[in-house]
Amino acid sequence: MPATVQERTSLVTSQLALLRQLEWRVRHAVENVLSGEYRSAFRGRGMEFDQVVKYTYGDDIRDIDWNVTARLGEPYRKKFIEEREVSLLLVFEDSVSLQFGSGAQSKREALLELAGLVMMLGAVNRDRVGFLHASEQGYTLKEPVRGRGQILHAAATLLGQPVPAIENRESKIGNSYIPWRLLARAAPRHSIMIWLGDFPPRVEPEGWSVLTRRYQTMGFRVDDPWERELPFDRTLTTYDPVAGRLVTLNGTSAAQRAAHAEWVKLREDSFRSLFPAPLSRLVVGTDEERLEALVRFFHARMAAGRRR
């Protein structure tokens, strides 16, 4: 067997082993921690209009149809039915900046693990799951599919995407290379679209407002500890995958710390402008347990849903 075929077979085997491990952890979390309430974390946008009915005491006043109420002279509200299944579409933006890591794991490795956990969560809950992987080399689209086997295959395909080359280059991070127009047709209306990326400070992508009306959008990001705060008391030399060269970080320099703090603020402001609702954003550190962070995120969404 040629070496390249052997390497490919070994890679697929290791990906499936990792995914089965993630699936076991997710199944345990769903059965013992999330207690079957996973779907309620997506309430609100995953609802389908049914009919207009008379308003009765205790109904949510936000559902009142004011046009019908004004026309008939008594309150009427819109009635919704919950869609029978959830469709998840993961958008993985594989920028070279994700290859940075000050610890044992790079941001890319941590973000792929987070993507795998989300896909396994959908598989365990019998949802449809698909993905779009985008890098400077192009994109791969897998429309949402149902069934453990098909989702496992889709997740293995995502985890097996080649790592973008970073040698001797300058990365263009001002604009996204995600095919946004294609995404508008990649999944049914009211699907959950989770954008996983590094989210540098940049302008809103063209057509983003259309996607936020079509889908329920969320942003998942992984941060390295050095991104959150420079080490205060030492000078460090590290590889910058964006510039493709070694750089020196001087944590004792007030000017460098101020510049870093400004970059952190710009990045956070940009992230919040894309996902204004606090419970549409998830930020996890490379030094944090991803599944625990995901469970906390869903619990917070479920609690908010109960308060509505």
XYZ file of N, CA and C in Angstrom, residues 7 21 67 79 98 128-129 167 197 207-208 227 247 257:
42
model
N -1.104 6.742 5.154
C -1.239 7.933 6.007
C -2.692 8.384 6.063
N -14.986 9.024 20.847
C -14.700 9.452 22.219
C -15.512 10.699 22.564
N -52.077 43.943 14.058
C -52.901 44.250 12.886
C -54.263 43.562 12.975
N -49.926 31.987 16.779
C -49.628 30.692 17.368
C -48.532 30.030 16.544
N -5.371 30.737 13.575
C -5.810 29.675 14.488
C -4.669 28.728 14.853
N -30.331 17.249 12.109
C -29.550 17.322 10.879
C -28.318 18.190 11.149
N -27.178 17.773 10.654
C -25.928 18.494 10.899
C -25.137 18.570 9.598
N 3.957 29.345 5.745
C 5.363 29.734 5.571
C 5.500 30.970 4.679
N -14.557 30.572 14.412
C -13.402 31.217 13.802
C -12.601 31.981 14.818
N -23.904 40.883 3.206
C -25.028 39.951 3.272
C -25.256 39.342 4.642
N -24.506 39.781 5.652
C -24.654 39.216 6.998
C -26.052 39.459 7.560
N -3.451 35.736 24.295
C -4.290 36.714 23.614
C -5.080 37.535 24.621
N 8.272 36.597 16.278
C 8.080 37.934 16.822
C 8.443 37.909 18.309
N 1.867 46.547 25.939
C 0.683 46.109 26.682
C -0.524 46.971 26.316
